[in-house]
Amino acid sequence: MNAAINQHLELNLLNEGFEILFNQKVLLRHTAQQPMIYVGYGEETIKMYRGNFDIKDYLIERIPLRFAKVDELESEFQIELAKFQESYPSIILSVKIEDSRLKVEFKQNENQINRVWIRIAADQEEKVYGCGEQLSYFNLRGRNFPLWTSEPGVGRNKKTYTTWQADVKDQAGGDYYNTNFPQPTFISTRKYFCHMETTAYADFDFRSPDFHELQVWEIPKYILFDTAESYVELVEKITSLFGRQPELPEWVYNGIILGIQGGTKVVEEKLDKALEYGIKVSGLWCQDWQGKRVTSFGRRLMWNWQWSENDYPELDKKILEWKKRGIRFLGYINPYVAVEGNLYKEAYEKGYLALTEQGDVYTVDFGEFYCGVVDFTNKEAADWYKQVIKENLIEFGLDGWMADFGEYLPTDVKLYNGADAKLMHNAWPTEWAKINYEAVSESNKLGEILYFMRAGFTGVQKYNTLLWGGDQSVNWSLDDGLASVIPAALSAGMIGCGLHHSDIGGYTSLHGNKRSKELLLRWVDFSTFTPVMRTHEGNRPDDCFQFDGDDETLKHFARMTTIFVTLKPYTKSLVKENAERGIPVQRPLFMHYEEDPNVYDIQYQYLYGKDLLVAPVHQENQTDWEVYLPEDEWVHVWSGKTYNGGTVTVEAPIGYPPVFYRKHSEWKDLFAGLASI
Amino acid sequence: MNAAINQHLELNLLNEGFEILFNQKVLLRHTAQQPMIYVGYGEETIKMYRGNFDIKDYLIERIPLRFAKVDELESEFQIELAKFQESYPSIILSVKIEDSRLKVEFKQNENQINRVWIRIAADQEEKVYGCGEQLSYFNLRGRNFPLWTSEPGVGRNKKTYTTWQADVKDQAGGDYYNTNFPQPTFISTRKYFCHMETTAYADFDFRSPDFHELQVWEIPKYILFDTAESYVELVEKITSLFGRQPELPEWVYNGIILGIQGGTKVVEEKLDKALEYGIKVSGLWCQDWQGKRVTSFGRRLMWNWQWSENDYPELDKKILEWKKRGIRFLGYINPYVAVEGNLYKEAYEKGYLALTEQGDVYTVDFGEFYCGVVDFTNKEAADWYKQVIKENLIEFGLDGWMADFGEYLPTDVKLYNGADAKLMHNAWPTEWAKINYEAVSESNKLGEILYFMRAGFTGVQKYNTLLWGGDQSVNWSLDDGLASVIPAALSAGMIGCGLHHSDIGGYTSLHGNKRSKELLLRWVDFSTFTPVMRTHEGNRPDDCFQFDGDDETLKHFARMTTIFVTLKPYTKSLVKENAERGIPVQRPLFMHYEEDPNVYDIQYQYLYGKDLLVAPVHQENQTDWEVYLPEDEWVHVWSGKTYNGGTVTVEAPIGYPPVFYRKHSEWKDLFAGLASI
């Protein structure tokens, strides 16, 4: 039989098999020779060292489910998949349309399965994107991507000295796929998206010419597909599934958020200097508002989430004073409490901390200090932490914070809800985001407060007001430097996190990396064309050139923040589009030029909205820069010269990043004015 | 049923399974829950870059053969193993006694199997050794060992700078398991050996507490086991299977073989100097007797196997003259012919070279030059190459050579016999050894000529007159320096290659490694207590301290070679024992002290025969050295002090390596005399 449930869901018979079409696209194909599902059993070993995971699988069984029996029920196909002819099915699939999406539900029918491989039909030419925030590769085809939230790695490329040293000293070098924000969701150039509902360890393998193989360490709940006519429509559909981010607070567009540490006096002095030079400042972000400690990694924070009156005398008054001057104050929090602090004591006494298998409080090594893990699976504990945010942060007067971490849930921790920590690990970032979101929304401060996060997973979209690109190294490397932020923004944007920014200048200066003035300035140039500008002093501020490093730099910041502020109406319109339709602010070129075959592998350029094309200079010592322009009329912002597409080389001194606007944009006057700033 | 074929081979029934005992040892255990065999299918990708292999497996199926049917036939158990109840068996085993060994023969009963995993029953406390020449670990338990002949790697430890640089620049860093000489054979402290008859890629995994899992990329022909009462008996049995090495030529004991390059004049001058200082010299080994070239790696040879009259004028006469003075001349050959040479031309014209899939001659990149692969599967080609050895080497007057390489057979080469190159790759070293062996034996020169090899595989034992430890780095690293030679000698000795030696001073000086005088001297000290002493100038002689580097060094060589020559009768007796019984010259301590539980993990000390215990100093800047002595009466050679066992620390200046003799040895007078040299 060839069969159809309706015009969206059809099944074609093949020789010894079948294929399933959704909106005329073949998404699943099964034959006895090339079955669409394999099941098996493995024994993993998972070792964590400071957020870096060494995950090994001893795979004991991997068995094709060759034998399929399809039943056409009223509104679904039911597919029984078995290992042997005549044997009981190991997996039963229910394939149906739900909310106009294709839903493939999995019903386990056999114990002793903890590995599943699902093959999605693919074309040789197809490209895929997404899988969370991917820092090394935007187009994922040709590689596999383990999906497990973790430290992203220092260096992230085994060929670099930084990576090698990070590996040798801290097991922290990472690789191309390590990310704070993985997600088992991808979009294909066949114009569909695919989402697997699971929080288990997964590994999406895009290396085969004929299929994508999605490995997951449990039987997943379901897989969803949806198709669209355009990429814009596709991301709209994705974000209608995961939720959309709210708009940014108005004040964010008024200037840069300066990351400063060192206490009230230092902050005040640096702010005054910035303002004196004409830098547009919208906020002061002081990580150490709650005190700090010194470790060999650099200066670290106290991790006890309340105002340190000792470090920041009179901060309570200063916050109000700065706010009157239009400058907001932002702090820092993460989901762990340091054993030395009173919050730890309180959580300990209340039984809010995750436990070891022996029933003791589990403490995690964060690098020369230890913390308890607030157990968010206990609603009381989550509510308590929410209250900490409300009282200690919001009521104290903070207008934002870095909501750091979320990736470190150990897999051998005992949780309140009894769930396997291996299944909660990937769920943690979303839980953490949700607590922040609810603290803010229950305080009626959504749209007023800006918190930003690096960790993520499925569902984080609606709870994360702003993603940041994690801890780049303060260098020019593709995998861990300035450049890596661009694919990060683009990939996160494809799955619904369309608001992205990064630490201006990067964060990690280890193993000889020091932030140069040139890197800082190029990073400012890039960040001017992102929705949020924010600096970071780095983990070792003394090894990093800072915004107030010299006169020229201060002036540079003044000019670029003026450009940023000038772009406010345009940026705001993009952020609104993201909030309303889920279209990311930073977009791959193919989103608006899908007919151009050359744009699908471009990952170091982006469209900033529909009307600006940005090609950040991400290499050292450049005087000009090669840019690919899809066919359109493009005006180079600084020279006013018009191009009709193709590969062009433009002058690109510091302060004049390669940025082009569409000649016929409704914002053309705004863009044309930038050259005179 | 419990059943027995005879008193050696029994079968015990278990709940849903059985176990097979050979000489009362349980070697195989099968239950439906823990089957003894898994089968599957994989698609490998094998990339070679200059002898370094990047091997990845995409494993598609791995299926337990849970369902066993055992038949007791007249002289064997026949075991049918199936995936499903009532299904046809995938594998049929014939389990029987043959030549007093247990033989488990595999009969394939299903296509589409190219991966097999066999579990050998194990005890938690058990240790295993062997698997060829293993340079990083002697006791293999706790790790897996891919068995594929290749370059051993430069550095061999991902944590070292040398390894990292070698990986980044040449994909050549290697890892703990890389070796020129793997072999699917191991011995267990349960006093059995196990050998798998296959030349396919294999990976022996000794990580599980309950079993050893032997992976192989074909259905192997058979597995052999034999048991013994002692380790000495066990190696006798192993060598009765693989064959034993002949005795070394008499002249080898008369001094050191000096590795010198640079032409007749340079060699003569260096020899004169050595003799003048009293160095005992048995041979001159001149790699570049057939010319050389310069590459970025260092000086390389011409790879056209005939006397270079240009580089070595009058060598034909000199060889005779030196021989009269008791000094033999040794050269160099390997199984490849450089495209520039006349041998390549001849082989090309005769059709003796391996081809590409397209039918062109396959040329292999050896590092800035290219070579053809003489196709040993063509008997005519093998005979031709044998003739090259006979005429160009033996008849010319060479009394030995390094028979280098053998590990580089590309897996995509088309061979004369039509065999899959992936199956011939591991077979190549033995083919190469056999050609050398036959050239020598057919010239009636066995016991007269000394050739030495680094590559090996099953069966190489009887064809390899002397193993050398490959290309150590000129440093102190455990995995790739002086120390690594000791486990290499011990592991090779366990599977029948009991004659081992190494390049004195090491070979590879890359990525900043330079050979220090101290390293050279410590290496001489160690090599004095091995059956052959031979120096190597290194790949970059100018970066290596040489035997004639200064007065002190020359004197040092004079004294140590005198000790070596003094030991001649003892060493000769050990070599004879190796030839007659297969008992290696360098032995692990447990071979003679098996009751002592402390000796099984000692891999940087050895017994030199039964009566000497050697603990080479393999670290820099040492003045004394800690040694473990099993319970016995041991006399420290240099001080004459007697110890009764345990951990002792002795003074160990250069020239006085920690060596002890058994007080009651029949050789005690010889040993006692060493102190006065």
PDB file of N, CA and C in Angstrom, chain B residues 399-461:
ATOM      1  N   ASP B 399      78.148  -7.890   6.330  1.00  0.00           N
ATOM      2  CA  ASP B 399      77.913  -8.921   7.344  1.00  0.00           C
ATOM      3  C   ASP B 399      76.686  -8.617   8.189  1.00  0.00           C
ATOM      4  N   GLY B 400      75.905  -7.661   7.702  1.00  0.00           N
ATOM      5  CA  GLY B 400      74.670  -7.354   8.422  1.00  0.00           C
ATOM      6  C   GLY B 400      74.058  -6.079   7.898  1.00  0.00           C
ATOM      7  N   TRP B 401      72.882  -5.800   8.361  1.00  0.00           N
ATOM      8  CA  TRP B 401      72.195  -4.566   7.971  1.00  0.00           C
ATOM      9  C   TRP B 401      70.984  -4.343   8.865  1.00  0.00           C
ATOM     10  N   MET B 402      70.567  -3.111   8.863  1.00  0.00           N
ATOM     11  CA  MET B 402      69.270  -2.805   9.419  1.00  0.00           C
ATOM     12  C   MET B 402      68.260  -3.110   8.323  1.00  0.00           C
ATOM     13  N   ALA B 403      67.311  -4.030   8.609  1.00  0.00           N
ATOM     14  CA  ALA B 403      66.217  -4.301   7.671  1.00  0.00           C
ATOM     15  C   ALA B 403      65.037  -3.463   8.178  1.00  0.00           C
ATOM     16  N   ASP B 404      65.027  -2.236   7.728  1.00  0.00           N
ATOM     17  CA  ASP B 404      64.154  -1.216   8.319  1.00  0.00           C
ATOM     18  C   ASP B 404      62.730  -1.342   7.763  1.00  0.00           C
ATOM     19  N   PHE B 405      61.817  -0.659   8.434  1.00  0.00           N
ATOM     20  CA  PHE B 405      60.431  -0.492   7.983  1.00  0.00           C
ATOM     21  C   PHE B 405      59.670  -1.822   7.838  1.00  0.00           C
ATOM     22  N   GLY B 406      58.580  -1.735   7.069  1.00  0.00           N
ATOM     23  CA  GLY B 406      57.673  -2.873   6.924  1.00  0.00           C
ATOM     24  C   GLY B 406      56.262  -2.516   7.381  1.00  0.00           C
ATOM     25  N   GLU B 407      56.115  -1.318   8.027  1.00  0.00           N
ATOM     26  CA  GLU B 407      54.825  -0.958   8.635  1.00  0.00           C
ATOM     27  C   GLU B 407      53.938  -0.117   7.740  1.00  0.00           C
ATOM     28  N   TYR B 408      54.408   0.224   6.534  1.00  0.00           N
ATOM     29  CA  TYR B 408      53.742   1.287   5.775  1.00  0.00           C
ATOM     30  C   TYR B 408      52.806   0.776   4.690  1.00  0.00           C
ATOM     31  N   LEU B 409      52.517  -0.521   4.640  1.00  0.00           N
ATOM     32  CA  LEU B 409      51.697  -0.954   3.513  1.00  0.00           C
ATOM     33  C   LEU B 409      50.371  -0.191   3.531  1.00  0.00           C
ATOM     34  N   PRO B 410      50.129   0.631   2.499  1.00  0.00           N
ATOM     35  CA  PRO B 410      48.875   1.382   2.470  1.00  0.00           C
ATOM     36  C   PRO B 410      47.708   0.415   2.330  1.00  0.00           C
ATOM     37  N   THR B 411      46.571   0.794   2.847  1.00  0.00           N
ATOM     38  CA  THR B 411      45.430  -0.123   2.840  1.00  0.00           C
ATOM     39  C   THR B 411      44.623  -0.019   1.547  1.00  0.00           C
ATOM     40  N   ASP B 412      45.010   0.917   0.686  1.00  0.00           N
ATOM     41  CA  ASP B 412      44.269   1.038  -0.575  1.00  0.00           C
ATOM     42  C   ASP B 412      45.123   0.621  -1.767  1.00  0.00           C
ATOM     43  N   VAL B 413      46.139  -0.177  -1.482  1.00  0.00           N
ATOM     44  CA  VAL B 413      47.041  -0.619  -2.528  1.00  0.00           C
ATOM     45  C   VAL B 413      46.482  -1.906  -3.167  1.00  0.00           C
ATOM     46  N   LYS B 414      46.732  -2.062  -4.446  1.00  0.00           N
ATOM     47  CA  LYS B 414      46.266  -3.257  -5.141  1.00  0.00           C
ATOM     48  C   LYS B 414      47.430  -4.237  -5.243  1.00  0.00           C
ATOM     49  N   LEU B 415      47.245  -5.434  -4.718  1.00  0.00           N
ATOM     50  CA  LEU B 415      48.338  -6.392  -4.640  1.00  0.00           C
ATOM     51  C   LEU B 415      48.192  -7.493  -5.678  1.00  0.00           C
ATOM     52  N   TYR B 416      49.331  -8.064  -5.996  1.00  0.00           N
ATOM     53  CA  TYR B 416      49.398  -9.101  -7.018  1.00  0.00           C
ATOM     54  C   TYR B 416      48.494 -10.288  -6.715  1.00  0.00           C
ATOM     55  N   ASN B 417      48.474 -10.712  -5.455  1.00  0.00           N
ATOM     56  CA  ASN B 417      47.699 -11.911  -5.104  1.00  0.00           C
ATOM     57  C   ASN B 417      46.210 -11.617  -4.921  1.00  0.00           C
ATOM     58  N   GLY B 418      45.831 -10.369  -5.131  1.00  0.00           N
ATOM     59  CA  GLY B 418      44.417 -10.032  -5.047  1.00  0.00           C
ATOM     60  C   GLY B 418      43.896  -9.909  -3.630  1.00  0.00           C
ATOM     61  N   ALA B 419      44.766 -10.089  -2.642  1.00  0.00           N
ATOM     62  CA  ALA B 419      44.309 -10.007  -1.247  1.00  0.00           C
ATOM     63  C   ALA B 419      44.020  -8.558  -0.875  1.00  0.00           C
ATOM     64  N   ASP B 420      43.112  -8.395   0.065  1.00  0.00           N
ATOM     65  CA  ASP B 420      42.778  -7.082   0.596  1.00  0.00           C
ATOM     66  C   ASP B 420      43.995  -6.527   1.345  1.00  0.00           C
ATOM     67  N   ALA B 421      44.434  -5.349   0.944  1.00  0.00           N
ATOM     68  CA  ALA B 421      45.618  -4.762   1.587  1.00  0.00           C
ATOM     69  C   ALA B 421      45.397  -4.544   3.075  1.00  0.00           C
ATOM     70  N   LYS B 422      44.149  -4.391   3.482  1.00  0.00           N
ATOM     71  CA  LYS B 422      43.867  -4.223   4.919  1.00  0.00           C
ATOM     72  C   LYS B 422      44.198  -5.502   5.693  1.00  0.00           C
ATOM     73  N   LEU B 423      44.143  -6.635   4.987  1.00  0.00           N
ATOM     74  CA  LEU B 423      44.526  -7.892   5.638  1.00  0.00           C
ATOM     75  C   LEU B 423      46.016  -8.184   5.473  1.00  0.00           C
ATOM     76  N   MET B 424      46.622  -7.586   4.455  1.00  0.00           N
ATOM     77  CA  MET B 424      48.052  -7.815   4.230  1.00  0.00           C
ATOM     78  C   MET B 424      48.917  -6.850   5.050  1.00  0.00           C
ATOM     79  N   HIS B 425      48.328  -5.747   5.469  1.00  0.00           N
ATOM     80  CA  HIS B 425      49.116  -4.717   6.164  1.00  0.00           C
ATOM     81  C   HIS B 425      49.905  -5.298   7.341  1.00  0.00           C
ATOM     82  N   ASN B 426      49.205  -5.995   8.219  1.00  0.00           N
ATOM     83  CA  ASN B 426      49.895  -6.572   9.382  1.00  0.00           C
ATOM     84  C   ASN B 426      50.784  -7.759   9.005  1.00  0.00           C
ATOM     85  N   ALA B 427      50.490  -8.362   7.867  1.00  0.00           N
ATOM     86  CA  ALA B 427      51.291  -9.521   7.447  1.00  0.00           C
ATOM     87  C   ALA B 427      52.648  -9.096   6.881  1.00  0.00           C
ATOM     88  N   TRP B 428      52.738  -7.822   6.466  1.00  0.00           N
ATOM     89  CA  TRP B 428      53.908  -7.355   5.717  1.00  0.00           C
ATOM     90  C   TRP B 428      55.224  -7.502   6.471  1.00  0.00           C
ATOM     91  N   PRO B 429      55.295  -7.122   7.747  1.00  0.00           N
ATOM     92  CA  PRO B 429      56.584  -7.233   8.443  1.00  0.00           C
ATOM     93  C   PRO B 429      57.146  -8.659   8.429  1.00  0.00           C
ATOM     94  N   THR B 430      56.278  -9.641   8.567  1.00  0.00           N
ATOM     95  CA  THR B 430      56.768 -11.017   8.577  1.00  0.00           C
ATOM     96  C   THR B 430      57.250 -11.418   7.177  1.00  0.00           C
ATOM     97  N   GLU B 431      56.520 -10.971   6.148  1.00  0.00           N
ATOM     98  CA  GLU B 431      56.962 -11.237   4.768  1.00  0.00           C
ATOM     99  C   GLU B 431      58.342 -10.626   4.541  1.00  0.00           C
ATOM    100  N   TRP B 432      58.495  -9.434   5.033  1.00  0.00           N
ATOM    101  CA  TRP B 432      59.758  -8.711   4.870  1.00  0.00           C
ATOM    102  C   TRP B 432      60.885  -9.423   5.619  1.00  0.00           C
ATOM    103  N   ALA B 433      60.592  -9.889   6.820  1.00  0.00           N
ATOM    104  CA  ALA B 433      61.600 -10.617   7.596  1.00  0.00           C
ATOM    105  C   ALA B 433      61.993 -11.918   6.891  1.00  0.00           C
ATOM    106  N   LYS B 434      60.974 -12.552   6.336  1.00  0.00           N
ATOM    107  CA  LYS B 434      61.200 -13.840   5.679  1.00  0.00           C
ATOM    108  C   LYS B 434      62.148 -13.689   4.473  1.00  0.00           C
ATOM    109  N   ILE B 435      61.991 -12.607   3.732  1.00  0.00           N
ATOM    110  CA  ILE B 435      62.856 -12.374   2.575  1.00  0.00           C
ATOM    111  C   ILE B 435      64.302 -12.197   3.028  1.00  0.00           C
ATOM    112  N   ASN B 436      64.484 -11.473   4.123  1.00  0.00           N
ATOM    113  CA  ASN B 436      65.830 -11.315   4.657  1.00  0.00           C
ATOM    114  C   ASN B 436      66.393 -12.660   5.124  1.00  0.00           C
ATOM    115  N   TYR B 437      65.525 -13.366   5.833  1.00  0.00           N
ATOM    116  CA  TYR B 437      65.958 -14.658   6.387  1.00  0.00           C
ATOM    117  C   TYR B 437      66.378 -15.612   5.275  1.00  0.00           C
ATOM    118  N   GLU B 438      65.553 -15.679   4.258  1.00  0.00           N
ATOM    119  CA  GLU B 438      65.838 -16.618   3.167  1.00  0.00           C
ATOM    120  C   GLU B 438      67.060 -16.186   2.349  1.00  0.00           C
ATOM    121  N   ALA B 439      67.214 -14.896   2.172  1.00  0.00           N
ATOM    122  CA  ALA B 439      68.407 -14.418   1.459  1.00  0.00           C
ATOM    123  C   ALA B 439      69.657 -14.852   2.202  1.00  0.00           C
ATOM    124  N   VAL B 440      69.608 -14.738   3.527  1.00  0.00           N
ATOM    125  CA  VAL B 440      70.767 -15.110   4.339  1.00  0.00           C
ATOM    126  C   VAL B 440      70.938 -16.625   4.386  1.00  0.00           C
ATOM    127  N   SER B 441      69.836 -17.324   4.652  1.00  0.00           N
ATOM    128  CA  SER B 441      69.975 -18.781   4.814  1.00  0.00           C
ATOM    129  C   SER B 441      70.318 -19.452   3.485  1.00  0.00           C
ATOM    130  N   GLU B 442      69.748 -18.948   2.396  1.00  0.00           N
ATOM    131  CA  GLU B 442      70.081 -19.531   1.087  1.00  0.00           C
ATOM    132  C   GLU B 442      71.516 -19.219   0.689  1.00  0.00           C
ATOM    133  N   SER B 443      72.084 -18.173   1.316  1.00  0.00           N
ATOM    134  CA  SER B 443      73.505 -17.858   1.078  1.00  0.00           C
ATOM    135  C   SER B 443      74.400 -18.569   2.099  1.00  0.00           C
ATOM    136  N   ASN B 444      73.774 -19.451   2.905  1.00  0.00           N
ATOM    137  CA  ASN B 444      74.512 -20.169   3.958  1.00  0.00           C
ATOM    138  C   ASN B 444      75.223 -19.240   4.922  1.00  0.00           C
ATOM    139  N   LYS B 445      74.553 -18.172   5.280  1.00  0.00           N
ATOM    140  CA  LYS B 445      75.204 -17.187   6.144  1.00  0.00           C
ATOM    141  C   LYS B 445      74.487 -17.013   7.484  1.00  0.00           C
ATOM    142  N   LEU B 446      73.522 -17.898   7.761  1.00  0.00           N
ATOM    143  CA  LEU B 446      72.874 -17.800   9.077  1.00  0.00           C
ATOM    144  C   LEU B 446      73.924 -18.043  10.152  1.00  0.00           C
ATOM    145  N   GLY B 447      73.879 -17.246  11.200  1.00  0.00           N
ATOM    146  CA  GLY B 447      74.883 -17.373  12.251  1.00  0.00           C
ATOM    147  C   GLY B 447      76.154 -16.621  11.925  1.00  0.00           C
ATOM    148  N   GLU B 448      76.158 -15.990  10.772  1.00  0.00           N
ATOM    149  CA  GLU B 448      77.333 -15.205  10.351  1.00  0.00           C
ATOM    150  C   GLU B 448      76.927 -13.752  10.132  1.00  0.00           C
ATOM    151  N   ILE B 449      75.747 -13.622   9.538  1.00  0.00           N
ATOM    152  CA  ILE B 449      75.229 -12.291   9.222  1.00  0.00           C
ATOM    153  C   ILE B 449      74.222 -11.873  10.282  1.00  0.00           C
ATOM    154  N   LEU B 450      74.242 -10.592  10.647  1.00  0.00           N
ATOM    155  CA  LEU B 450      73.296 -10.047  11.612  1.00  0.00           C
ATOM    156  C   LEU B 450      72.458  -8.957  10.958  1.00  0.00           C
ATOM    157  N   TYR B 451      71.184  -9.266  10.714  1.00  0.00           N
ATOM    158  CA  TYR B 451      70.299  -8.159  10.324  1.00  0.00           C
ATOM    159  C   TYR B 451      69.339  -7.911  11.468  1.00  0.00           C
ATOM    160  N   PHE B 452      68.920  -6.660  11.600  1.00  0.00           N
ATOM    161  CA  PHE B 452      68.037  -6.317  12.721  1.00  0.00           C
ATOM    162  C   PHE B 452      66.854  -5.524  12.205  1.00  0.00           C
ATOM    163  N   MET B 453      65.706  -5.763  12.818  1.00  0.00           N
ATOM    164  CA  MET B 453      64.429  -5.258  12.334  1.00  0.00           C
ATOM    165  C   MET B 453      63.668  -4.594  13.472  1.00  0.00           C
ATOM    166  N   ARG B 454      62.774  -3.699  13.090  1.00  0.00           N
ATOM    167  CA  ARG B 454      61.895  -3.105  14.102  1.00  0.00           C
ATOM    168  C   ARG B 454      60.456  -3.587  13.919  1.00  0.00           C
ATOM    169  N   ALA B 455      60.036  -3.805  12.661  1.00  0.00           N
ATOM    170  CA  ALA B 455      58.652  -4.194  12.415  1.00  0.00           C
ATOM    171  C   ALA B 455      58.470  -5.674  12.697  1.00  0.00           C
ATOM    172  N   GLY B 456      57.273  -6.039  13.082  1.00  0.00           N
ATOM    173  CA  GLY B 456      57.016  -7.440  13.338  1.00  0.00           C
ATOM    174  C   GLY B 456      55.538  -7.732  13.404  1.00  0.00           C
ATOM    175  N   PHE B 457      55.228  -8.993  13.363  1.00  0.00           N
ATOM    176  CA  PHE B 457      53.873  -9.498  13.552  1.00  0.00           C
ATOM    177  C   PHE B 457      54.012 -11.007  13.758  1.00  0.00           C
ATOM    178  N   THR B 458      52.895 -11.652  13.993  1.00  0.00           N
ATOM    179  CA  THR B 458      52.902 -13.114  14.190  1.00  0.00           C
ATOM    180  C   THR B 458      53.827 -13.809  13.193  1.00  0.00           C
ATOM    181  N   GLY B 459      54.696 -14.639  13.686  1.00  0.00           N
ATOM    182  CA  GLY B 459      55.532 -15.451  12.813  1.00  0.00           C
ATOM    183  C   GLY B 459      56.871 -14.826  12.496  1.00  0.00           C
ATOM    184  N   VAL B 460      57.052 -13.553  12.915  1.00  0.00           N
ATOM    185  CA  VAL B 460      58.312 -12.888  12.614  1.00  0.00           C
ATOM    186  C   VAL B 460      59.452 -13.520  13.407  1.00  0.00           C
ATOM    187  N   GLN B 461      59.089 -14.173  14.505  1.00  0.00           N
ATOM    188  CA  GLN B 461      60.081 -14.691  15.450  1.00  0.00           C
ATOM    189  C   GLN B 461      61.205 -15.468  14.753  1.00  0.00           C
TER     190      GLN B 461
END
